[in-house]
Short mmCIF file of C-alpha atoms and ligand atoms in Angstrom, two decimals:
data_model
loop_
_atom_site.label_atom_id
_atom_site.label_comp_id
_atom_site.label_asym_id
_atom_site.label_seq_id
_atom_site.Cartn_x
_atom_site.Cartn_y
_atom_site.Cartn_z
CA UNK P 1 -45.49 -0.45 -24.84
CA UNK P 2 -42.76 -2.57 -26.32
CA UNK P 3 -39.76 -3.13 -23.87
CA UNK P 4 -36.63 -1.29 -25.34
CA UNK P 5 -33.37 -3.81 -25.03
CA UNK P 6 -31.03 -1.52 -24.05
CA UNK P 7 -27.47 -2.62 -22.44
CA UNK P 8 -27.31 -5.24 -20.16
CA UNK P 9 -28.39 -4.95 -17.18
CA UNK P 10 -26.08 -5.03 -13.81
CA UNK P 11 -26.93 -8.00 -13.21
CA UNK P 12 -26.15 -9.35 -16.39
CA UNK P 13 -22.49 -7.93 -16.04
CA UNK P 14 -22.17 -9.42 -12.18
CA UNK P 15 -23.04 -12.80 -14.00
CA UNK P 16 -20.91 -12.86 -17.03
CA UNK P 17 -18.24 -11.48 -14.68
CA UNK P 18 -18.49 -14.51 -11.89
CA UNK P 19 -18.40 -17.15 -15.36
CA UNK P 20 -15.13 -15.72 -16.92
CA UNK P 21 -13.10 -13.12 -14.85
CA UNK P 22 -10.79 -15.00 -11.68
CA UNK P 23 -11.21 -12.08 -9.01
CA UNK P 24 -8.41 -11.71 -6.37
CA UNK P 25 -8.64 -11.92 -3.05
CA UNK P 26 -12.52 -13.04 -3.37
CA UNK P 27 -14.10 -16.64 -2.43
CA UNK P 28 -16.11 -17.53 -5.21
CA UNK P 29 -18.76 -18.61 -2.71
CA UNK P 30 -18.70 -15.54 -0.88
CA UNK P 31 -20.16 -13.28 -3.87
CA UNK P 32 -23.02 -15.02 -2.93
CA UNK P 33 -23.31 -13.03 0.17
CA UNK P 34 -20.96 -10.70 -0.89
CA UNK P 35 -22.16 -8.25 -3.88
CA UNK P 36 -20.18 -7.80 -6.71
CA UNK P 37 -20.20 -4.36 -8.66
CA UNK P 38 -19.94 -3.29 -11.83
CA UNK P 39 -18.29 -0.18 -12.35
CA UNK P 40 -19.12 2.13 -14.98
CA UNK P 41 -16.78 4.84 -14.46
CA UNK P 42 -14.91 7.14 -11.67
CA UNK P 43 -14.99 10.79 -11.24
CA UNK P 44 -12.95 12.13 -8.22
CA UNK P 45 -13.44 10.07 -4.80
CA UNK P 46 -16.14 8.80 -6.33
CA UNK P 47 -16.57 5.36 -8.65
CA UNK P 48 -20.16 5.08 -10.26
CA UNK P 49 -21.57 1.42 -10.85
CA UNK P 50 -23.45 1.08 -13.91
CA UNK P 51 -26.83 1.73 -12.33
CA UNK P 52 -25.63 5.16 -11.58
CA UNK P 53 -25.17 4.71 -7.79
CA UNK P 54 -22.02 5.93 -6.17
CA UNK P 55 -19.68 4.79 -3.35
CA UNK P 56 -16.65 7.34 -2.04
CA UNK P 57 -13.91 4.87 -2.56
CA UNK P 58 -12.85 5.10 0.93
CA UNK P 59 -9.57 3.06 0.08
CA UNK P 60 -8.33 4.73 -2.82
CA UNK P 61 -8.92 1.45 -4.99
CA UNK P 62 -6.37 -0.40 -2.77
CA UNK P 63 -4.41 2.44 -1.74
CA UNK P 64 -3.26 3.46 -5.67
CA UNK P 65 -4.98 6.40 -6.14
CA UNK P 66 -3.88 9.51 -5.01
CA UNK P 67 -5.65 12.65 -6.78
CA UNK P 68 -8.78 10.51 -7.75
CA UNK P 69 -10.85 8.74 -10.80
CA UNK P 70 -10.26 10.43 -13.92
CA UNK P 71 -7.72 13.22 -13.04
CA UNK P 72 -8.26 15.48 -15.79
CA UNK P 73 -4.37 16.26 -15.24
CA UNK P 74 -2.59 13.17 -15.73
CA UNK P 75 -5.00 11.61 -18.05
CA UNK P 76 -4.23 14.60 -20.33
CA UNK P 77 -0.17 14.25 -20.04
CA UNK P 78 -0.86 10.17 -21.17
CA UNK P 79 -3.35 11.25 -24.23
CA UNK P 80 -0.31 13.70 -25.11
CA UNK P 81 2.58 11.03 -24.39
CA UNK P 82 0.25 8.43 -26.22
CA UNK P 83 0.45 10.73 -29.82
CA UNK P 84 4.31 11.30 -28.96
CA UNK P 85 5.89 7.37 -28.12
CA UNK P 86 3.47 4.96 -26.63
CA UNK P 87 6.57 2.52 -25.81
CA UNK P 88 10.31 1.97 -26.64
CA UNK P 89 12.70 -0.89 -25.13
CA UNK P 90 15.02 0.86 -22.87
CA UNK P 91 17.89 -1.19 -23.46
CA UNK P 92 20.10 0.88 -25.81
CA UNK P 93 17.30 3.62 -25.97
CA UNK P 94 16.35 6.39 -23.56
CA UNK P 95 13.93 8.77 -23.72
CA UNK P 96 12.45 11.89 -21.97
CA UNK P 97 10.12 11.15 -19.79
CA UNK P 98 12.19 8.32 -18.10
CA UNK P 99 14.87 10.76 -17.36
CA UNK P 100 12.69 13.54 -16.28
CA UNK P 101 11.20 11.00 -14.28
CA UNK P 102 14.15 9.17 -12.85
CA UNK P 103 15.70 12.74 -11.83
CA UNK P 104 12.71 13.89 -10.07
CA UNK P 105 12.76 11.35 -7.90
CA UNK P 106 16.45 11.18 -7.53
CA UNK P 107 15.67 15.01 -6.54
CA UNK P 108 13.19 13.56 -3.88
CA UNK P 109 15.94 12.24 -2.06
CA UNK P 110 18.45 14.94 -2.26
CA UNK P 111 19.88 12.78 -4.77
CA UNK P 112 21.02 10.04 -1.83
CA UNK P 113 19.41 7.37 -4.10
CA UNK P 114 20.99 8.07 -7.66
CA UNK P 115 18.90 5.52 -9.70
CA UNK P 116 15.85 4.35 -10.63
CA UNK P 117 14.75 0.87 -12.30
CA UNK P 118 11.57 0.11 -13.65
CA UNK P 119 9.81 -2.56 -13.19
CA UNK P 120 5.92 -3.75 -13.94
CA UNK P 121 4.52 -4.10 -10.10
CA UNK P 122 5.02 -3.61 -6.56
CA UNK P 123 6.07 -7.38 -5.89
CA UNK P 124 8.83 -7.55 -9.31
CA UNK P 125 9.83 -3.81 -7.24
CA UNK P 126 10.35 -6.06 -4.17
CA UNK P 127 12.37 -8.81 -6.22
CA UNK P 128 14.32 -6.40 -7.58
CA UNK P 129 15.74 -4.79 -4.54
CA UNK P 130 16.55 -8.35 -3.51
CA UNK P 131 18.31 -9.80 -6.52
CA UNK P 132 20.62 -5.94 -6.61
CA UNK P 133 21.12 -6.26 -2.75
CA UNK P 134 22.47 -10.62 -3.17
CA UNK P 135 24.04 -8.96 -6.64
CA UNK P 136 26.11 -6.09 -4.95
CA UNK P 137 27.32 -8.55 -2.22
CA UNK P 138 28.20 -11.09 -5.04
CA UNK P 139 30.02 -8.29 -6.65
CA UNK P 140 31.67 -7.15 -3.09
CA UNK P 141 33.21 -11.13 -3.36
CA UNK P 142 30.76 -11.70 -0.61
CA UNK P 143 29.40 -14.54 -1.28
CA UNK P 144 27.52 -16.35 1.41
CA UNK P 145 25.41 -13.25 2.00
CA UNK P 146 22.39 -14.43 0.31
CA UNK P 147 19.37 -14.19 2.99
CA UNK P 148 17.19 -11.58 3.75
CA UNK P 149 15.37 -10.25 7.10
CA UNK P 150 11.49 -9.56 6.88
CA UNK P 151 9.07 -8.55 10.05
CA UNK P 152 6.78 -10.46 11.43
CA UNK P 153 3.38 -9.92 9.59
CA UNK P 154 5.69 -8.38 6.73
CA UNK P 155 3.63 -7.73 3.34
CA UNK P 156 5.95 -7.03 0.43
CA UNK P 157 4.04 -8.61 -2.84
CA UNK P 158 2.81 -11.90 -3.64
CA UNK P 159 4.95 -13.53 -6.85
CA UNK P 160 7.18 -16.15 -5.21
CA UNK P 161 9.96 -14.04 -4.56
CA UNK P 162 8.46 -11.52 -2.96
CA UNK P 163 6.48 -14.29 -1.13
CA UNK P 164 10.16 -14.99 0.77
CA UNK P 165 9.99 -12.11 3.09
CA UNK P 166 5.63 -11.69 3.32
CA UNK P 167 4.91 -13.23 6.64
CA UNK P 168 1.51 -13.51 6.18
CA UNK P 169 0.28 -16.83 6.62
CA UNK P 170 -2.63 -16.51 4.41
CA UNK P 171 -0.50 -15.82 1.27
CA UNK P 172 2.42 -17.94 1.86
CA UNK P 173 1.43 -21.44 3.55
CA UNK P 174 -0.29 -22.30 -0.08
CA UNK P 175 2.92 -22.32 -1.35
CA UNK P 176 4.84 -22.90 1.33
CA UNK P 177 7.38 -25.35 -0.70
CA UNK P 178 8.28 -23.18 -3.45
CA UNK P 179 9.63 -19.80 -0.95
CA UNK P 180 12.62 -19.60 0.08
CA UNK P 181 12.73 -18.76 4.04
CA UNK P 182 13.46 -15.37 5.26
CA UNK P 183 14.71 -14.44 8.86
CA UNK P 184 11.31 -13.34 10.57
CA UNK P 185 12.31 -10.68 13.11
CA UNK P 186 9.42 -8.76 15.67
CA UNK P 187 7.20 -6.11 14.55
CA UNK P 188 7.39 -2.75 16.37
CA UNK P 189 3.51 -2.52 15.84
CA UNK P 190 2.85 -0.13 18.63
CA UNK P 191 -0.46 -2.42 19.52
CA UNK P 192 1.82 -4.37 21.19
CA UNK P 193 2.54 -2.34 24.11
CA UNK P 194 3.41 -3.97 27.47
CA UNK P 195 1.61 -2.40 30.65
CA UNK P 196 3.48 1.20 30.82
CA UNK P 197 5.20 0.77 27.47
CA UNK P 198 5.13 3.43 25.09
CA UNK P 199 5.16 3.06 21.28
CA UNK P 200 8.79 4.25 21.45
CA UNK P 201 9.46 1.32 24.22
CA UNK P 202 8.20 -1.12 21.38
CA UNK P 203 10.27 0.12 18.89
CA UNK P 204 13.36 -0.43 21.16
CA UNK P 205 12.73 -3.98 22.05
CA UNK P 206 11.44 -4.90 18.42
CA UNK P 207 14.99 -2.99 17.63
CA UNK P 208 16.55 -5.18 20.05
CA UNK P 209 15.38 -8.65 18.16
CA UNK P 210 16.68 -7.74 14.75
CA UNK P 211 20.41 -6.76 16.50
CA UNK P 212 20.18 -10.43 18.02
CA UNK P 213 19.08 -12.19 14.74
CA UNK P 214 22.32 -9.74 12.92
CA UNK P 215 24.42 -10.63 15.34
CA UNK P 216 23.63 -14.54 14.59
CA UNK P 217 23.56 -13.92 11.09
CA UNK P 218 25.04 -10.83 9.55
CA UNK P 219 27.62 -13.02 7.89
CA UNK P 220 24.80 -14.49 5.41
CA UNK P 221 22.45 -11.78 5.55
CA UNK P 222 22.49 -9.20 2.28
CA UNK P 223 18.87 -7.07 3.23
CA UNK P 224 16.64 -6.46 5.99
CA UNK P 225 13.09 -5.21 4.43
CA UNK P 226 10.70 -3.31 5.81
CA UNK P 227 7.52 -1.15 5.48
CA UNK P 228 8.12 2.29 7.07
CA UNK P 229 5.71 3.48 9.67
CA UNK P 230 2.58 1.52 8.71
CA UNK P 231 2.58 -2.32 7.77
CA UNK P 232 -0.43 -1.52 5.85
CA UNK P 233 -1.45 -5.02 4.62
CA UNK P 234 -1.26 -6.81 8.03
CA UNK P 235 -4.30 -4.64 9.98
CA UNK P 236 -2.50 -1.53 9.26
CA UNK P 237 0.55 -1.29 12.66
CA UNK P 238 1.47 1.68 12.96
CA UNK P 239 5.08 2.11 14.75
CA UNK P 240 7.71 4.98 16.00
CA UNK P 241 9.63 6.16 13.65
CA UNK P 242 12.67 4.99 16.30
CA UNK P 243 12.52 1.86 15.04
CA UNK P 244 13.33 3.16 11.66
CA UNK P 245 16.73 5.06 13.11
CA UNK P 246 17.38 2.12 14.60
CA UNK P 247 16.88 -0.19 12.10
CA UNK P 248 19.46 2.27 10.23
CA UNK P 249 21.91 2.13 12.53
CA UNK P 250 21.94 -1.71 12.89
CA UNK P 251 22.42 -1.98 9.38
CA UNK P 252 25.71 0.05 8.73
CA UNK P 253 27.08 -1.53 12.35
CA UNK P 254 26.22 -5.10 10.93
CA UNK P 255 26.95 -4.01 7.12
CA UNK P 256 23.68 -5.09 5.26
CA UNK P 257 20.98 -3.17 3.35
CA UNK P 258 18.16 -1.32 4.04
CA UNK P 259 15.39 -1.63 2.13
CA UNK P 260 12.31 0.35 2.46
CA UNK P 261 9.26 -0.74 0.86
CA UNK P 262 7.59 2.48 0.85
CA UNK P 263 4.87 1.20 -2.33
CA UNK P 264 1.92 1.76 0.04
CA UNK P 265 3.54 4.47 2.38
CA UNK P 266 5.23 6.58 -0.41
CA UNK P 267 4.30 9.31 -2.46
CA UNK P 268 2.72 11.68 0.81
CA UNK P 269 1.07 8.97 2.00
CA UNK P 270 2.39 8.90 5.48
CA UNK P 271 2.90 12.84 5.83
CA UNK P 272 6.31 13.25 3.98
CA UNK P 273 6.40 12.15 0.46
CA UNK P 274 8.86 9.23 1.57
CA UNK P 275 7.74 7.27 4.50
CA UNK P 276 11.65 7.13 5.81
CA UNK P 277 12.01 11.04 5.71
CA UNK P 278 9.75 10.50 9.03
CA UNK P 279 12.55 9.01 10.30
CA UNK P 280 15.49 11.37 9.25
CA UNK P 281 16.73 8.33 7.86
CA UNK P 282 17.75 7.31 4.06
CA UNK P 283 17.45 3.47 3.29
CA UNK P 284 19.97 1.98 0.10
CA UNK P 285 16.81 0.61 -1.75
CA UNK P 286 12.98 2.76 -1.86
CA UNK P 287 10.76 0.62 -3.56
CA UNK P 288 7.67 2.93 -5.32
CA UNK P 289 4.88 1.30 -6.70
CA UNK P 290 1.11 2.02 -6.00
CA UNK P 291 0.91 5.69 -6.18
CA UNK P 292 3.58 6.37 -9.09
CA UNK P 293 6.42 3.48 -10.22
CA UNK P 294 10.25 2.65 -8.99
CA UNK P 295 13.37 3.75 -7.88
CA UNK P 296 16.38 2.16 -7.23
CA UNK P 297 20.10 1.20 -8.62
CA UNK P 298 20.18 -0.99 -11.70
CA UNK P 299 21.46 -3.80 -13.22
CA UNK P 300 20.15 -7.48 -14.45
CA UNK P 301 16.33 -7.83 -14.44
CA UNK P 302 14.53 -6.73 -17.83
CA UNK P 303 10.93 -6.74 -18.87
CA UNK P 304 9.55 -5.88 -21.23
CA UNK P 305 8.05 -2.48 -20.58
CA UNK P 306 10.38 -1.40 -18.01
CA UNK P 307 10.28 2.54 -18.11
CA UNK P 308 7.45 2.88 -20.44
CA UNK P 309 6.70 5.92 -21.66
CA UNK P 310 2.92 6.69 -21.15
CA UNK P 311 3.62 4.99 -17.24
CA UNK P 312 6.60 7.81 -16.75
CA UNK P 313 4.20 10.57 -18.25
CA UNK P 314 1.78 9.67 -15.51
CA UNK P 315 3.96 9.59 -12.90
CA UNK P 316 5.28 13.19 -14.05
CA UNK P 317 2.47 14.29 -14.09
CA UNK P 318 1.37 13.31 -10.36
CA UNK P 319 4.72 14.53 -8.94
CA UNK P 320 3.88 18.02 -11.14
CA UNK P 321 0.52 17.99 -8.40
CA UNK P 322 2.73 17.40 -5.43
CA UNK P 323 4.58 20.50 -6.48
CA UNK P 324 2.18 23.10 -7.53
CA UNK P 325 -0.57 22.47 -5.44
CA UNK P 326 1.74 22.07 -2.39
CA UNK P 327 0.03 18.68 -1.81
CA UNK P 328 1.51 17.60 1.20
CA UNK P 329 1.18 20.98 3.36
CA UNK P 330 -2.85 20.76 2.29
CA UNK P 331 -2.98 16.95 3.36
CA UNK P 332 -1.98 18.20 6.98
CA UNK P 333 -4.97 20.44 7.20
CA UNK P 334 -7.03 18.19 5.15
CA UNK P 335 -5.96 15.21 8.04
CA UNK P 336 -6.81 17.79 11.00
CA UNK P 337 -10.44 17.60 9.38
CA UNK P 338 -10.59 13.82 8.89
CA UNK P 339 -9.18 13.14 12.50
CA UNK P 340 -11.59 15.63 13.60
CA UNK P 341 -14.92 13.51 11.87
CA UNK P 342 -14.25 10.39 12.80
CA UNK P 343 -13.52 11.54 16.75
CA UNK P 344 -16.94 9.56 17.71
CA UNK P 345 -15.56 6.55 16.14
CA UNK P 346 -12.62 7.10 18.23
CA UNK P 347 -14.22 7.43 21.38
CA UNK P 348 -16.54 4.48 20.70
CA UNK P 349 -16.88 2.21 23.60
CA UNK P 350 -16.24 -0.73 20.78
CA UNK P 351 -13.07 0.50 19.16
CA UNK P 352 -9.84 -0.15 20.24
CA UNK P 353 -6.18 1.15 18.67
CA UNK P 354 -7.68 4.24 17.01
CA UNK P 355 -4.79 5.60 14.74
CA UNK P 356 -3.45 7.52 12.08
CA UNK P 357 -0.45 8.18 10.36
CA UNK P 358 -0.53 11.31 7.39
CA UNK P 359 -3.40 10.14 5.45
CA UNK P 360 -4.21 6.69 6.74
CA UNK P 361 -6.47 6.23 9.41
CA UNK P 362 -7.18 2.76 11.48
CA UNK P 363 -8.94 1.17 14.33
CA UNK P 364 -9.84 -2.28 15.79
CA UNK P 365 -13.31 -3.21 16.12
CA UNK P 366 -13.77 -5.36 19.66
CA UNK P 367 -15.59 -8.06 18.61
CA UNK P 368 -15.39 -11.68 19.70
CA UNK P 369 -13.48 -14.56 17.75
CA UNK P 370 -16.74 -15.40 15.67
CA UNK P 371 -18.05 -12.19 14.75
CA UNK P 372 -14.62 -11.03 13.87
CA UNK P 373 -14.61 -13.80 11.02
CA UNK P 374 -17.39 -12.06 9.03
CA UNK P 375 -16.87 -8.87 10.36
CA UNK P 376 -14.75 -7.52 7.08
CA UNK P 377 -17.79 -8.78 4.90
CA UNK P 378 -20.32 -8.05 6.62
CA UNK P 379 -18.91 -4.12 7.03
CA UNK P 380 -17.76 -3.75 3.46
CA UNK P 381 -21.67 -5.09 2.52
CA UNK P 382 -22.98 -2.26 5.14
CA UNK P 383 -20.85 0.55 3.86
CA UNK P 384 -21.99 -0.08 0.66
CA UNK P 385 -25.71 0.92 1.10
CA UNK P 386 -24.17 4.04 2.61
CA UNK P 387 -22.48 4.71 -0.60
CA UNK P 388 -18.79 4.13 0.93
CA UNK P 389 -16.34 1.94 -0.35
CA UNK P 390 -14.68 0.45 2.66
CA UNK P 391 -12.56 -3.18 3.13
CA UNK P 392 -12.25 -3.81 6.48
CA UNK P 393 -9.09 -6.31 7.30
CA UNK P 394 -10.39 -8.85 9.34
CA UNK P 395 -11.41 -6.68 12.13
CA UNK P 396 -9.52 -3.40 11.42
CA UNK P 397 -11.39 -0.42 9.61
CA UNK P 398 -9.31 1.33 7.90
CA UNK P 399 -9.64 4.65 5.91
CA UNK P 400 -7.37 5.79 3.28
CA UNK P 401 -8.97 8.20 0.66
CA UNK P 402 -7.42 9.97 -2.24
CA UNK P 403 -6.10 13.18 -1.82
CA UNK P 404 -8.75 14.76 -3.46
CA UNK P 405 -11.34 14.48 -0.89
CA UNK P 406 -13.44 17.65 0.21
CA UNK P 407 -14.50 18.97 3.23
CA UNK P 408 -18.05 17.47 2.46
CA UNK P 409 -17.03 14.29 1.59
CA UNK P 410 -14.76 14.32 4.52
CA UNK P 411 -18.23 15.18 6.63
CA UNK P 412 -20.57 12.28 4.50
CA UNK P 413 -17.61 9.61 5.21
CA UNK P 414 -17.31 10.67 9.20
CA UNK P 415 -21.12 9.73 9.66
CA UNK P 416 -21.75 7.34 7.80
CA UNK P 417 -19.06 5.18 8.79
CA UNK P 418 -20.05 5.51 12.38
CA UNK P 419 -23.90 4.51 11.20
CA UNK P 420 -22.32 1.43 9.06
CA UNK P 421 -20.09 0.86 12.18
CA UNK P 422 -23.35 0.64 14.72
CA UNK P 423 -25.26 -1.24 12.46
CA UNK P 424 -22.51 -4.19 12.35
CA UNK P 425 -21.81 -4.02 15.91
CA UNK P 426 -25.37 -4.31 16.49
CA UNK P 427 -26.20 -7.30 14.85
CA UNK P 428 -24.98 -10.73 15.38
CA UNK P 429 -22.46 -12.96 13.63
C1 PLP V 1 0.69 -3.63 -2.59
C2 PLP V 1 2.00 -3.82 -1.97
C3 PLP V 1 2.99 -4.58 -2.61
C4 PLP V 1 2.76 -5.31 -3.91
O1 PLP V 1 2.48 -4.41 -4.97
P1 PLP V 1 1.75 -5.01 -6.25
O2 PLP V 1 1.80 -3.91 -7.25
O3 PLP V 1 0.35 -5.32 -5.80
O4 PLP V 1 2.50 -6.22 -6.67
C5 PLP V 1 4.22 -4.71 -1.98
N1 PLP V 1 4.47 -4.11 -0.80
C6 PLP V 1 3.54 -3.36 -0.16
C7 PLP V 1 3.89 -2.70 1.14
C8 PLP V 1 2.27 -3.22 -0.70
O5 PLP V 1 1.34 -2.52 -0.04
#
């Protein structure tokens, strides 16, 4: 029988792929341990590679999906935006679903914030809140207020501006010449509890650094930044929301901003739609990114497809879920049932910090200094052959699904990451 060429094969694509596409946050070497797939397509929690085998994206794609692959609901209000106005400048023009858009989540806030800008990512979103927090002050005729306050282990994008308050040393000693320095101030991670120390005691003394470094500073400071709750990208810390009121209060005593970067935490993501509403607390700046756009106050920053139109539609469209399938009150059941499958992971004799926060679920794996250094790999390799998509960070397993996930999904992940979990404690470095 004559062999039929058909499409190329996987590996074909894995190959062509490694020759011409640079992929992030990879070694090149490590695809060699580390597989690489080709997707085909996504339906749901699921993403299909294009041998037809599935993996339950366990991390929502790097936390941007919310109502999984292919929502049949906001791909259908982009194919009817797409026939209407795929894109007009919005300097001098306006147009519908920017302003629907804008007041929705104006609305969000019980119109506290009054303005959104647009911009392309998560890290211009971070720039942006800088350069209108140094602007106001500028405008205020305060001039030498032009540095900003970051936590320790901060993650708020990667372009060089954003780079200035990321305190992750991974991302910023490569270009350590070109940032600018922010303030680093403590982390309330609750992890690092004293003997007898709550969470809450944490909070207070992390509190208590970033009132000393204000009172040293406040004079040249225009912004402290921070990520609400959960400092996702740094091993997911979770923290009280105390340190939020605090945080607050320290900034109207010591009269600089607040700005939340809520692009991970936002959109129900913590257990309120805003990370900050946690906290009873507004901050002057939410930046939105990940599971929708951005809000904020505007002013001088343009690109060129700030508030596009088919990007608004989809963001409509996901706030449109959040309202009529009262997304946030089924996430709290839905998060009874996760918490509830993954209990023997959080009873395991080799897991430390087991946590959660709305829809985000953590824990440390105890391993030694060695076998914490392939750990990530070698569990995101694992998971794989169970059919879950999971990306450890460095030794912290983290799940963070879409909302979308069912009760039997909920079940398949609960087991199987326990099995993957066993297998890679079980064997050696
Ligand atoms: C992902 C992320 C960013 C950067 O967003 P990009 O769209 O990837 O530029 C900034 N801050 C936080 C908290 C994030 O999780």
């Amino acid at each position: 029988m004559n062999a039929v060429k058909t499409s190329s094969s996987t590996s074909d694509w894995v190959q062509r792929s490694l020759h011409s596409v640079w992929h992030p946050c990879t070694q090149m070497q490590h695809h060699e341990t580390m597989p690489l797939i080709p997707v085909s397509h996504g339906r749901g929690a699921w993403l299909f590679d294009m041998d037809g085998k599935r993996y339950l994206d366990g991390i929502s794609s790097w936390w941007v999906n919310l109502f999984g692959h292919a929502n049949p609901r906001i791909n259908s209000a982009i194919k009817a935006q797409l026939d209407q106005l795929e894109h007009a400048m919005l300097a001098g023009f306006t147009h519908e679903p920017v302003i629907r858009l804008s007041e929705k989540l104006s609305g969000l806030t019980g119109g506290v914030l009054g303005h959104c800008f647009y911009a392309s990512d998560g890290a211009s979103a971070t720039e942006i809140a800088l350069k209108m927090s140094f602007h106001f002050w500028r405008n205020q005729g305060q001039h030498a207020k032009q540095e900003f306050i970051c936590l320790k282990g901060s993650y708020h994008g990667e372009t060089i501006g954003a780079l200035a308050v990321t305190d992750v040393a991974l991302f910023r000693d490569a270009y350590g010449t070109m940032i600018r320095n922010a303030h680093v101030v403590a982390s309330p991670d609750a992890r690092l509890a004293l003997d007898g120390e709550t969470s809450r005691d944490v909070a207070r003394r992390a509190a208590a650094d970033l009132e000393r470094c204000l009172q040293e500073n406040a004079g040249k400071i225009a912004a402290v930044i921070v990520e609400p709750l959960v400092q996702c990208a740094t091993g997911f810390a979770m923290h009280d929301p105390e340190y939020l009121r605090l945080m607050r209060k320290l900034c109207d005593q010591y009269q600089v901003h607040l700005i939340a970067d809520e692009i991970a935490v936002g959109c129900g993501r913590s257990g309120t739609f805003f990370a900050c509403e946690n906290a009873q607390i507004w901050p002057d700046f939410v930046c939105l990114s990940k599971g929708i756009s951005g809000v904020r106050r505007g002013f001088l920053h343009s690109h060129s497809y700030t508030g596009n139109p088919l990007a608004c539609s989809a963001a409509l469209a996901t706030l449109e879920i959040f309202e009529s399938d009262d997304v946030l009150a089924q996430n709290r059941v839905k998060a009874a049932a996760i918490t509830q499958a993954l209990q023997p992971l959080a009873q395991h004799g080799q897991v430390k910090h087991f946590r959660q926060q709305g829809m985000m679920w953590a824990f440390d794996a105890v391993v030694d200094n060695d076998a914490a250094k392939t750990f990530s790999r070698r569990f995101f390799t694992r998971a794989l052959q169970e059919e879950l998509l999971l990306r450890p960070i460095g030794n912290t397993v983290y799940f963070m699904p879409p909302y979308i996930v069912n009760q039997e999904e909920i079940s398949l992940v609960g087991e199987r990451m326990l099995k993957v979990f066993n297998q890679v404690m079980g064997e050696s470095a």
